[in-house]
PDB file of C-alpha atoms in Angstrom:
ATOM      1  CA  MET A   1      -0.009  -0.009  -0.001  1.00 81.00           C
ATOM      2  CA  SER A   2       1.491   3.294  -1.117  1.00 90.00           C
ATOM      3  CA  GLN A   3       1.680   6.203   1.333  1.00 94.00           C
ATOM      4  CA  VAL A   4       1.409   9.916   0.596  1.00 95.00           C
ATOM      5  CA  GLY A   5       4.177  11.947   2.187  1.00 96.00           C
ATOM      6  CA  LYS A   6       6.697   9.088   2.172  1.00 97.00           C
ATOM      7  CA  PHE A   7       9.060   7.335  -0.233  1.00 98.00           C
ATOM      8  CA  ASN A   8       7.579   4.231  -1.904  1.00 97.00           C
ATOM      9  CA  ASN A   9       9.264   1.598  -4.030  1.00 97.00           C
ATOM     10  CA  LEU A  10       7.126   1.633  -7.196  1.00 97.00           C
ATOM     11  CA  GLU A  11       7.341  -0.061 -10.641  1.00 97.00           C
ATOM     12  CA  VAL A  12       7.459   1.925 -13.881  1.00 97.00           C
ATOM     13  CA  VAL A  13       4.500   0.618 -15.901  1.00 97.00           C
ATOM     14  CA  ASN A  14       4.127   3.197 -18.661  1.00 96.00           C
ATOM     15  CA  GLN A  15       6.308   5.767 -20.440  1.00 94.00           C
ATOM     16  CA  VAL A  16       5.002   8.952 -22.042  1.00 95.00           C
ATOM     17  CA  PRO A  17       6.797  11.959 -23.666  1.00 94.00           C
ATOM     18  CA  PHE A  18       6.660  13.964 -20.402  1.00 95.00           C
ATOM     19  CA  GLY A  19       7.556  11.219 -17.939  1.00 95.00           C
ATOM     20  CA  PHE A  20       6.727   7.825 -16.486  1.00 97.00           C
ATOM     21  CA  TYR A  21       3.731   6.308 -14.764  1.00 97.00           C
ATOM     22  CA  LEU A  22       4.318   4.327 -11.598  1.00 97.00           C
ATOM     23  CA  ASP A  23       2.064   1.608 -10.240  1.00 97.00           C
ATOM     24  CA  ALA A  24       0.967   2.894  -6.829  1.00 95.00           C
ATOM     25  CA  GLY A  25      -1.458   0.037  -6.085  1.00 93.00           C
ATOM     26  CA  ASP A  26      -4.660   1.324  -4.463  1.00 91.00           C
ATOM     27  CA  LYS A  27      -3.788   4.868  -5.588  1.00 92.00           C
ATOM     28  CA  GLY A  28      -3.584   3.919  -9.252  1.00 95.00           C
ATOM     29  CA  GLN A  29      -0.891   5.093 -11.637  1.00 96.00           C
ATOM     30  CA  ILE A  30       1.050   8.186 -10.540  1.00 97.00           C
ATOM     31  CA  LEU A  31       3.064  10.403 -12.883  1.00 97.00           C
ATOM     32  CA  LEU A  32       6.803  10.734 -12.349  1.00 97.00           C
ATOM     33  CA  PRO A  33       7.801  13.743 -14.545  1.00 96.00           C
ATOM     34  CA  THR A  34      10.973  13.281 -16.595  1.00 95.00           C
ATOM     35  CA  LYS A  35      12.755  16.123 -14.736  1.00 94.00           C
ATOM     36  CA  ASN A  36      12.068  14.343 -11.403  1.00 93.00           C
ATOM     37  CA  ALA A  37      13.008  10.832 -12.568  1.00 95.00           C
ATOM     38  CA  PRO A  38      16.353   9.003 -12.253  1.00 95.00           C
ATOM     39  CA  LEU A  39      18.655   9.003 -15.276  1.00 94.00           C
ATOM     40  CA  GLY A  40      18.121   6.029 -17.543  1.00 93.00           C
ATOM     41  CA  CYS A  41      14.687   5.309 -16.131  1.00 95.00           C
ATOM     42  CA  LYS A  42      12.774   2.743 -18.202  1.00 94.00           C
ATOM     43  CA  LEU A  43       9.779   0.401 -18.166  1.00 96.00           C
ATOM     44  CA  GLY A  44      10.005  -2.306 -15.534  1.00 95.00           C
ATOM     45  CA  ASP A  45      12.368  -0.364 -13.253  1.00 96.00           C
ATOM     46  CA  MET A  46      11.616  -0.042  -9.541  1.00 97.00           C
ATOM     47  CA  VAL A  47      11.836   3.588  -8.451  1.00 97.00           C
ATOM     48  CA  ASN A  48      11.986   4.803  -4.864  1.00 97.00           C
ATOM     49  CA  ALA A  49       9.743   7.867  -5.204  1.00 97.00           C
ATOM     50  CA  PHE A  50       8.141  10.382  -2.845  1.00 98.00           C
ATOM     51  CA  ILE A  51       4.399  10.908  -3.377  1.00 97.00           C
ATOM     52  CA  TYR A  52       2.572  14.186  -2.784  1.00 97.00           C
ATOM     53  CA  HIS A  53      -0.077  16.420  -4.454  1.00 95.00           C
ATOM     54  CA  ASP A  54       0.868  18.876  -7.188  1.00 92.00           C
ATOM     55  CA  SER A  55      -0.552  22.371  -7.764  1.00 87.00           C
ATOM     56  CA  ASP A  56      -3.643  20.841  -9.361  1.00 88.00           C
ATOM     57  CA  ASP A  57      -4.125  18.518  -6.349  1.00 88.00           C
ATOM     58  CA  ARG A  58      -3.195  15.453  -8.372  1.00 93.00           C
ATOM     59  CA  LEU A  59      -0.899  12.836  -6.898  1.00 95.00           C
ATOM     60  CA  ILE A  60       2.582  13.122  -8.316  1.00 97.00           C
ATOM     61  CA  ALA A  61       5.920  11.418  -7.730  1.00 97.00           C
ATOM     62  CA  THR A  62       9.519  12.657  -7.445  1.00 97.00           C
ATOM     63  CA  ILE A  63      12.882  11.286  -6.441  1.00 97.00           C
ATOM     64  CA  LYS A  64      13.722  14.645  -4.865  1.00 97.00           C
ATOM     65  CA  ARG A  65      14.012  14.469  -1.080  1.00 97.00           C
ATOM     66  CA  PRO A  66      11.772  16.936   0.798  1.00 98.00           C
ATOM     67  CA  LYS A  67      12.916  18.615   4.021  1.00 97.00           C
ATOM     68  CA  VAL A  68      10.358  16.663   6.030  1.00 97.00           C
ATOM     69  CA  PHE A  69       8.097  13.611   5.749  1.00 97.00           C
ATOM     70  CA  VAL A  70       4.543  13.115   6.919  1.00 97.00           C
ATOM     71  CA  ASP A  71       4.210  12.637  10.727  1.00 97.00           C
ATOM     72  CA  HIS A  72       7.489  14.459  11.327  1.00 97.00           C
ATOM     73  CA  CYS A  73       8.554  17.922  12.446  1.00 98.00           C
ATOM     74  CA  ALA A  74      10.800  20.458  10.728  1.00 98.00           C
ATOM     75  CA  TYR A  75      11.860  24.082  10.840  1.00 98.00           C
ATOM     76  CA  LEU A  76      10.447  25.630   7.656  1.00 98.00           C
ATOM     77  CA  LYS A  77      10.285  29.164   6.221  1.00 98.00           C
ATOM     78  CA  VAL A  78       7.095  30.880   5.091  1.00 98.00           C
ATOM     79  CA  VAL A  79       7.319  31.911   1.445  1.00 98.00           C
ATOM     80  CA  SER A  80       3.818  33.360   0.966  1.00 97.00           C
ATOM     81  CA  VAL A  81       0.695  34.363   2.833  1.00 97.00           C
ATOM     82  CA  THR A  82      -2.664  33.703   1.071  1.00 97.00           C
ATOM     83  CA  LYS A  83      -6.401  33.716   1.752  1.00 95.00           C
ATOM     84  CA  VAL A  84      -6.346  30.039   2.767  1.00 94.00           C
ATOM     85  CA  GLY A  85      -3.219  30.088   4.949  1.00 97.00           C
ATOM     86  CA  VAL A  86       0.525  30.346   4.541  1.00 98.00           C
ATOM     87  CA  PHE A  87       2.812  28.295   2.332  1.00 98.00           C
ATOM     88  CA  VAL A  88       6.231  27.070   3.505  1.00 98.00           C
ATOM     89  CA  ASP A  89       9.236  25.852   1.560  1.00 98.00           C
ATOM     90  CA  TRP A  90       9.752  22.150   2.143  1.00 98.00           C
ATOM     91  CA  GLY A  91      12.107  21.468  -0.767  1.00 97.00           C
ATOM     92  CA  LEU A  92       9.609  20.504  -3.439  1.00 96.00           C
ATOM     93  CA  GLU A  93       8.071  22.397  -6.372  1.00 92.00           C
ATOM     94  CA  LYS A  94       4.727  22.877  -4.703  1.00 94.00           C
ATOM     95  CA  ASP A  95       5.026  24.606  -1.337  1.00 96.00           C
ATOM     96  CA  LEU A  96       3.334  23.092   1.727  1.00 97.00           C
ATOM     97  CA  LEU A  97       0.173  24.681   3.129  1.00 97.00           C
ATOM     98  CA  VAL A  98      -0.290  25.648   6.774  1.00 98.00           C
ATOM     99  CA  PRO A  99      -4.072  26.402   6.977  1.00 96.00           C
ATOM    100  CA  PHE A 100      -5.156  29.282   9.233  1.00 97.00           C
ATOM    101  CA  SER A 101      -6.983  26.693  11.339  1.00 96.00           C
ATOM    102  CA  GLU A 102      -3.636  25.017  12.068  1.00 97.00           C
ATOM    103  CA  GLN A 103      -1.878  28.184  13.215  1.00 97.00           C
ATOM    104  CA  ASP A 104      -1.540  28.874  16.953  1.00 95.00           C
ATOM    105  CA  TYR A 105      -0.505  32.413  16.116  1.00 93.00           C
ATOM    106  CA  PRO A 106      -0.260  34.587  12.944  1.00 95.00           C
ATOM    107  CA  MET A 107       2.635  33.531  10.715  1.00 97.00           C
ATOM    108  CA  SER A 108       4.665  36.003   8.673  1.00 97.00           C
ATOM    109  CA  GLU A 109       6.373  35.737   5.297  1.00 97.00           C
ATOM    110  CA  GLY A 110      10.128  35.218   5.524  1.00 98.00           C
ATOM    111  CA  VAL A 111       9.970  33.820   9.061  1.00 98.00           C
ATOM    112  CA  SER A 112      10.682  30.159   9.908  1.00 98.00           C
ATOM    113  CA  TYR A 113       8.605  28.042  12.313  1.00 98.00           C
ATOM    114  CA  VAL A 114       8.709  24.514  13.737  1.00 98.00           C
ATOM    115  CA  LEU A 115       5.870  22.610  12.090  1.00 98.00           C
ATOM    116  CA  TYR A 116       4.328  19.153  12.210  1.00 98.00           C
ATOM    117  CA  VAL A 117       3.401  17.631   8.842  1.00 98.00           C
ATOM    118  CA  PHE A 118       0.240  15.562   8.692  1.00 98.00           C
ATOM    119  CA  CYS A 119      -2.130  14.005   6.184  1.00 95.00           C
ATOM    120  CA  ASP A 120      -5.609  15.513   6.284  1.00 90.00           C
ATOM    121  CA  GLU A 121      -8.097  12.667   6.839  1.00 86.00           C
ATOM    122  CA  GLU A 122     -10.858  14.317   4.761  1.00 85.00           C
ATOM    123  CA  THR A 123      -8.841  15.355   1.718  1.00 86.00           C
ATOM    124  CA  GLY A 124      -5.892  13.007   1.855  1.00 88.00           C
ATOM    125  CA  ARG A 125      -3.596  15.977   1.221  1.00 93.00           C
ATOM    126  CA  LEU A 126      -0.524  16.928   3.205  1.00 97.00           C
ATOM    127  CA  ALA A 127      -0.544  20.037   5.383  1.00 97.00           C
ATOM    128  CA  ALA A 128       1.452  21.415   8.307  1.00 98.00           C
ATOM    129  CA  SER A 129       0.568  22.778  11.728  1.00 98.00           C
ATOM    130  CA  THR A 130       2.126  24.871  14.501  1.00 98.00           C
ATOM    131  CA  LYS A 131      -0.243  23.183  16.995  1.00 98.00           C
ATOM    132  CA  LEU A 132       2.351  20.678  18.142  1.00 97.00           C
ATOM    133  CA  LYS A 133       0.398  19.601  21.218  1.00 96.00           C
ATOM    134  CA  ASP A 134      -2.301  18.176  18.932  1.00 96.00           C
ATOM    135  CA  PHE A 135       0.162  15.720  17.426  1.00 96.00           C
ATOM    136  CA  LEU A 136       2.910  15.060  20.008  1.00 96.00           C
ATOM    137  CA  TYR A 137       2.838  13.454  23.462  1.00 93.00           C
ATOM    138  CA  GLU A 138       3.435  15.557  26.568  1.00 91.00           C
ATOM    139  CA  GLU A 139       3.839  12.668  29.053  1.00 89.00           C
ATOM    140  CA  SER A 140       6.489   9.965  29.093  1.00 84.00           C
ATOM    141  CA  SER A 141       4.013   7.176  29.791  1.00 72.00           C
ATOM    142  CA  GLU A 142       1.861   7.982  26.767  1.00 63.00           C
ATOM    143  CA  GLU A 143       1.943   5.898  23.583  1.00 60.00           C
ATOM    144  CA  GLY A 144       5.022   6.485  21.490  1.00 57.00           C
ATOM    145  CA  GLY A 145       7.648   5.392  23.995  1.00 63.00           C
ATOM    146  CA  THR A 146       8.751   5.886  27.565  1.00 77.00           C
ATOM    147  CA  PHE A 147      11.919   7.627  28.759  1.00 89.00           C
ATOM    148  CA  GLU A 148      14.319   7.228  31.659  1.00 89.00           C
ATOM    149  CA  ALA A 149      16.565   9.675  33.476  1.00 88.00           C
ATOM    150  CA  LYS A 150      19.985  10.151  31.825  1.00 88.00           C
ATOM    151  CA  GLN A 151      18.730   8.713  28.524  1.00 92.00           C
ATOM    152  CA  GLU A 152      20.319  10.428  25.509  1.00 92.00           C
ATOM    153  CA  VAL A 153      17.830  11.872  23.054  1.00 94.00           C
ATOM    154  CA  GLU A 154      17.625  14.060  19.954  1.00 96.00           C
ATOM    155  CA  VAL A 155      15.751  17.328  20.449  1.00 97.00           C
ATOM    156  CA  LEU A 156      14.425  20.023  18.159  1.00 98.00           C
ATOM    157  CA  ILE A 157      14.039  23.404  19.906  1.00 97.00           C
ATOM    158  CA  CYS A 158      10.490  24.499  19.108  1.00 97.00           C
ATOM    159  CA  GLY A 159       9.559  27.365  21.456  1.00 95.00           C
ATOM    160  CA  GLN A 160      10.517  29.575  24.353  1.00 93.00           C
ATOM    161  CA  THR A 161       8.826  30.314  27.674  1.00 90.00           C
ATOM    162  CA  ASP A 162       9.691  32.269  30.819  1.00 90.00           C
ATOM    163  CA  MET A 163      11.095  29.030  32.296  1.00 90.00           C
ATOM    164  CA  GLY A 164      13.220  28.004  29.346  1.00 92.00           C
ATOM    165  CA  TYR A 165      12.934  26.277  26.002  1.00 96.00           C
ATOM    166  CA  LYS A 166      10.338  23.844  24.705  1.00 97.00           C
ATOM    167  CA  ALA A 167      11.756  20.945  22.685  1.00 97.00           C
ATOM    168  CA  ILE A 168      10.526  18.026  20.600  1.00 97.00           C
ATOM    169  CA  ILE A 169      12.072  14.770  21.853  1.00 96.00           C
ATOM    170  CA  ASN A 170      12.926  12.078  19.300  1.00 95.00           C
ATOM    171  CA  GLY A 171      10.165  13.472  17.076  1.00 95.00           C
ATOM    172  CA  SER A 172       7.396  12.159  19.341  1.00 94.00           C
ATOM    173  CA  HIS A 173       7.228  13.983  22.718  1.00 95.00           C
ATOM    174  CA  LEU A 174       7.439  17.479  24.101  1.00 96.00           C
ATOM    175  CA  GLY A 175       9.787  18.452  26.932  1.00 96.00           C
ATOM    176  CA  LEU A 176      11.270  21.466  28.669  1.00 95.00           C
ATOM    177  CA  ILE A 177      14.847  22.674  29.117  1.00 94.00           C
ATOM    178  CA  PHE A 178      15.080  25.109  32.035  1.00 90.00           C
ATOM    179  CA  ARG A 179      17.110  28.256  31.496  1.00 85.00           C
ATOM    180  CA  ASP A 180      19.705  27.287  34.096  1.00 78.00           C
ATOM    181  CA  GLU A 181      20.405  24.083  32.117  1.00 78.00           C
ATOM    182  CA  VAL A 182      21.343  26.054  29.030  1.00 81.00           C
ATOM    183  CA  PHE A 183      25.102  26.594  28.750  1.00 72.00           C
ATOM    184  CA  GLN A 184      25.398  27.210  25.019  1.00 74.00           C
ATOM    185  CA  PRO A 185      23.647  29.521  22.521  1.00 80.00           C
ATOM    186  CA  ILE A 186      20.515  27.882  21.237  1.00 89.00           C
ATOM    187  CA  LYS A 187      17.673  29.070  19.005  1.00 93.00           C
ATOM    188  CA  ILE A 188      14.306  27.824  17.848  1.00 96.00           C
ATOM    189  CA  GLY A 189      14.927  25.360  15.030  1.00 97.00           C
ATOM    190  CA  HIS A 190      18.191  24.007  16.422  1.00 95.00           C
ATOM    191  CA  SER A 191      18.562  20.207  16.496  1.00 95.00           C
ATOM    192  CA  LEU A 192      20.742  18.992  19.377  1.00 92.00           C
ATOM    193  CA  LYS A 193      21.627  16.030  21.543  1.00 92.00           C
ATOM    194  CA  ALA A 194      20.248  16.226  25.075  1.00 92.00           C
ATOM    195  CA  TYR A 195      19.433  14.039  28.100  1.00 92.00           C
ATOM    196  CA  ILE A 196      16.293  13.226  30.035  1.00 94.00           C
ATOM    197  CA  LYS A 197      16.894  14.974  33.355  1.00 91.00           C
ATOM    198  CA  ARG A 198      13.778  13.655  35.104  1.00 91.00           C
ATOM    199  CA  ILE A 199      10.215  12.502  34.603  1.00 92.00           C
ATOM    200  CA  ARG A 200       7.923  14.569  36.805  1.00 90.00           C
ATOM    201  CA  GLU A 201       5.083  13.084  38.840  1.00 88.00           C
ATOM    202  CA  ASP A 202       2.610  14.304  36.222  1.00 89.00           C
ATOM    203  CA  GLY A 203       4.596  12.523  33.466  1.00 89.00           C
ATOM    204  CA  LYS A 204       6.010  15.737  31.975  1.00 92.00           C
ATOM    205  CA  ILE A 205       9.581  15.552  30.774  1.00 95.00           C
ATOM    206  CA  ASP A 206      12.483  17.801  31.843  1.00 94.00           C
ATOM    207  CA  LEU A 207      15.647  17.874  29.767  1.00 94.00           C
ATOM    208  CA  CYS A 208      19.262  18.915  30.229  1.00 90.00           C
ATOM    209  CA  PHE A 209      22.362  19.085  28.077  1.00 84.00           C
ATOM    210  CA  GLN A 210      24.771  17.238  30.343  1.00 75.00           C
ATOM    211  CA  PHE A 211      25.054  15.103  33.425  1.00 68.00           C
ATOM    212  CA  HIS A 212      28.018  15.506  35.762  1.00 57.00           C
ATOM    213  CA  ASP A 213      29.137  12.591  37.846  1.00 54.00           C
ATOM    214  CA  PRO A 214      31.830  13.106  40.517  1.00 52.00           C
ATOM    215  CA  THR A 215      34.553  12.171  38.054  1.00 52.00           C
ATOM    216  CA  ALA A 216      33.394  14.804  35.570  1.00 52.00           C
ATOM    217  CA  ARG A 217      33.168  17.437  38.329  1.00 54.00           C
ATOM    218  CA  ASN A 218      36.668  16.646  39.484  1.00 63.00           C
ATOM    219  CA  SER A 219      37.848  17.077  35.891  1.00 82.00           C
ATOM    220  CA  LEU A 220      36.178  20.499  35.782  1.00 87.00           C
ATOM    221  CA  GLU A 221      37.836  21.457  39.062  1.00 89.00           C
ATOM    222  CA  GLU A 222      41.228  20.625  37.601  1.00 88.00           C
ATOM    223  CA  GLN A 223      40.433  22.705  34.522  1.00 90.00           C
ATOM    224  CA  ILE A 224      39.612  25.635  36.766  1.00 92.00           C
ATOM    225  CA  MET A 225      42.866  25.181  38.682  1.00 90.00           C
ATOM    226  CA  GLU A 226      44.871  25.014  35.432  1.00 89.00           C
ATOM    227  CA  ASP A 227      43.100  28.166  34.194  1.00 89.00           C
ATOM    228  CA  LEU A 228      44.008  30.012  37.420  1.00 90.00           C
ATOM    229  CA  ILE A 229      47.649  28.951  37.161  1.00 89.00           C
ATOM    230  CA  ALA A 230      47.746  30.108  33.511  1.00 88.00           C
ATOM    231  CA  HIS A 231      46.422  33.533  34.572  1.00 90.00           C
ATOM    232  CA  ASP A 232      48.794  34.170  37.524  1.00 89.00           C
ATOM    233  CA  GLY A 233      46.403  32.779  40.100  1.00 90.00           C
ATOM    234  CA  LEU A 234      43.536  35.157  39.351  1.00 92.00           C
ATOM    235  CA  SER A 235      40.166  34.852  37.559  1.00 93.00           C
ATOM    236  CA  THR A 236      37.273  37.263  37.269  1.00 92.00           C
ATOM    237  CA  LEU A 237      34.942  34.394  36.271  1.00 93.00           C
ATOM    238  CA  THR A 238      32.970  33.988  39.514  1.00 91.00           C
ATOM    239  CA  ASP A 239      29.622  32.479  40.481  1.00 87.00           C
ATOM    240  CA  LYS A 240      28.153  35.925  39.687  1.00 89.00           C
ATOM    241  CA  SER A 241      29.352  35.881  36.066  1.00 90.00           C
ATOM    242  CA  PRO A 242      26.880  35.581  33.143  1.00 88.00           C
ATOM    243  CA  PRO A 243      26.145  31.956  32.072  1.00 83.00           C
ATOM    244  CA  ASP A 244      27.367  32.579  28.496  1.00 82.00           C
ATOM    245  CA  GLU A 245      30.799  33.678  29.765  1.00 87.00           C
ATOM    246  CA  ILE A 246      31.106  30.506  31.849  1.00 86.00           C
ATOM    247  CA  SER A 247      29.924  28.362  28.939  1.00 81.00           C
ATOM    248  CA  LYS A 248      32.368  29.991  26.540  1.00 82.00           C
ATOM    249  CA  ARG A 249      35.381  29.159  28.711  1.00 86.00           C
ATOM    250  CA  PHE A 250      34.436  25.811  30.285  1.00 85.00           C
ATOM    251  CA  LYS A 251      31.535  24.457  28.188  1.00 78.00           C
ATOM    252  CA  VAL A 252      29.321  23.891  31.237  1.00 80.00           C
ATOM    253  CA  SER A 253      26.255  25.445  32.797  1.00 79.00           C
ATOM    254  CA  LYS A 254      26.534  28.127  35.469  1.00 83.00           C
ATOM    255  CA  ASN A 255      25.058  25.733  38.035  1.00 82.00           C
ATOM    256  CA  VAL A 256      27.740  23.103  37.360  1.00 83.00           C
ATOM    257  CA  TYR A 257      30.497  25.742  37.507  1.00 87.00           C
ATOM    258  CA  LYS A 258      29.213  27.094  40.847  1.00 89.00           C
ATOM    259  CA  LYS A 259      29.338  23.570  42.355  1.00 88.00           C
ATOM    260  CA  ALA A 260      32.896  23.046  41.132  1.00 90.00           C
ATOM    261  CA  ILE A 261      34.301  26.323  42.552  1.00 92.00           C
ATOM    262  CA  GLY A 262      32.321  25.741  45.753  1.00 91.00           C
ATOM    263  CA  ASN A 263      34.076  22.410  46.145  1.00 90.00           C
ATOM    264  CA  LEU A 264      37.466  24.004  45.473  1.00 91.00           C
ATOM    265  CA  PHE A 265      36.715  26.673  48.107  1.00 91.00           C
ATOM    266  CA  ARG A 266      35.808  24.006  50.681  1.00 91.00           C
ATOM    267  CA  GLN A 267      39.090  22.246  49.901  1.00 91.00           C
ATOM    268  CA  LYS A 268      40.821  25.589  50.605  1.00 91.00           C
ATOM    269  CA  ARG A 269      42.384  25.610  47.142  1.00 91.00           C
ATOM    270  CA  ILE A 270      40.859  28.960  46.151  1.00 92.00           C
ATOM    271  CA  LEU A 271      39.542  32.158  47.723  1.00 93.00           C
ATOM    272  CA  LEU A 272      36.246  33.623  46.603  1.00 92.00           C
ATOM    273  CA  ASP A 273      34.732  37.070  46.584  1.00 89.00           C
ATOM    274  CA  LYS A 274      32.131  38.827  44.421  1.00 86.00           C
ATOM    275  CA  THR A 275      34.561  39.967  41.717  1.00 91.00           C
ATOM    276  CA  LYS A 276      37.304  37.405  41.533  1.00 92.00           C
ATOM    277  CA  ILE A 277      38.674  33.964  42.342  1.00 95.00           C
ATOM    278  CA  THR A 278      42.187  33.769  43.764  1.00 93.00           C
ATOM    279  CA  LEU A 279      44.439  30.717  43.827  1.00 92.00           C
ATOM    280  CA  VAL A 280      45.630  29.742  47.299  1.00 90.00           C
ATOM    281  CA  LYS A 281      49.398  29.588  47.199  1.00 80.00           C
ATOM    282  CA  LYS A 282      51.090  26.836  49.185  1.00 66.00           C
TER     283      LYS A 282
END
């Protein structure tokens, strides 16, 4: 059974001056235009082709790879605003529609958004939506997979709140990265590796970018000591410094850095005040 919005392995059953017809089973024969066909294509060949609707709403095939498949998310740019919705560039000749009914907020031409691509049950056509909660799971125990603390995952940053950043986890769930867990510049649309920090009692998922065991913290402490020695025993990078300055030098969050220098202070290896860290000379 052939699927719209995905690649299908289909047989070439007819050749015409403007292309080839592929046997798509229950969907009949679908045109593969010559410009979108593999070189040397001929009758009897099996072609791995992507199926979607053209500008006349007819099913059409291509070997071009779109930026996103059906039931997946992607960061796509709006190329036009019309009376029926906005159209986004997804890498194919016909742009993808985001109907007004599928927009959580007004979308503007030239701006990119994280979208979920779905197949409309009534029309059978592909469309996209900013209403991610309608398509993705918000709790770990829900269908689509469960997660465990410290599990490595792929995330797509999809929004921002006062608490931090919203992210799509492995393409199926929504989670949150708190601001104090962010130790590197990130933007909406970024795809990154992250970790499950914890599963809350309500099933919601918190994320982080790194876990620090005692060995890792000790390693950071030694980096701090080496940095102090290299700078004549003095550093202005304190627990009051901006997170991006800490991240730039040590590639860790401010919270992790504060714990490391706190441990060094308790070991009497450094002195702390509001403006500087001083190496204790022995």
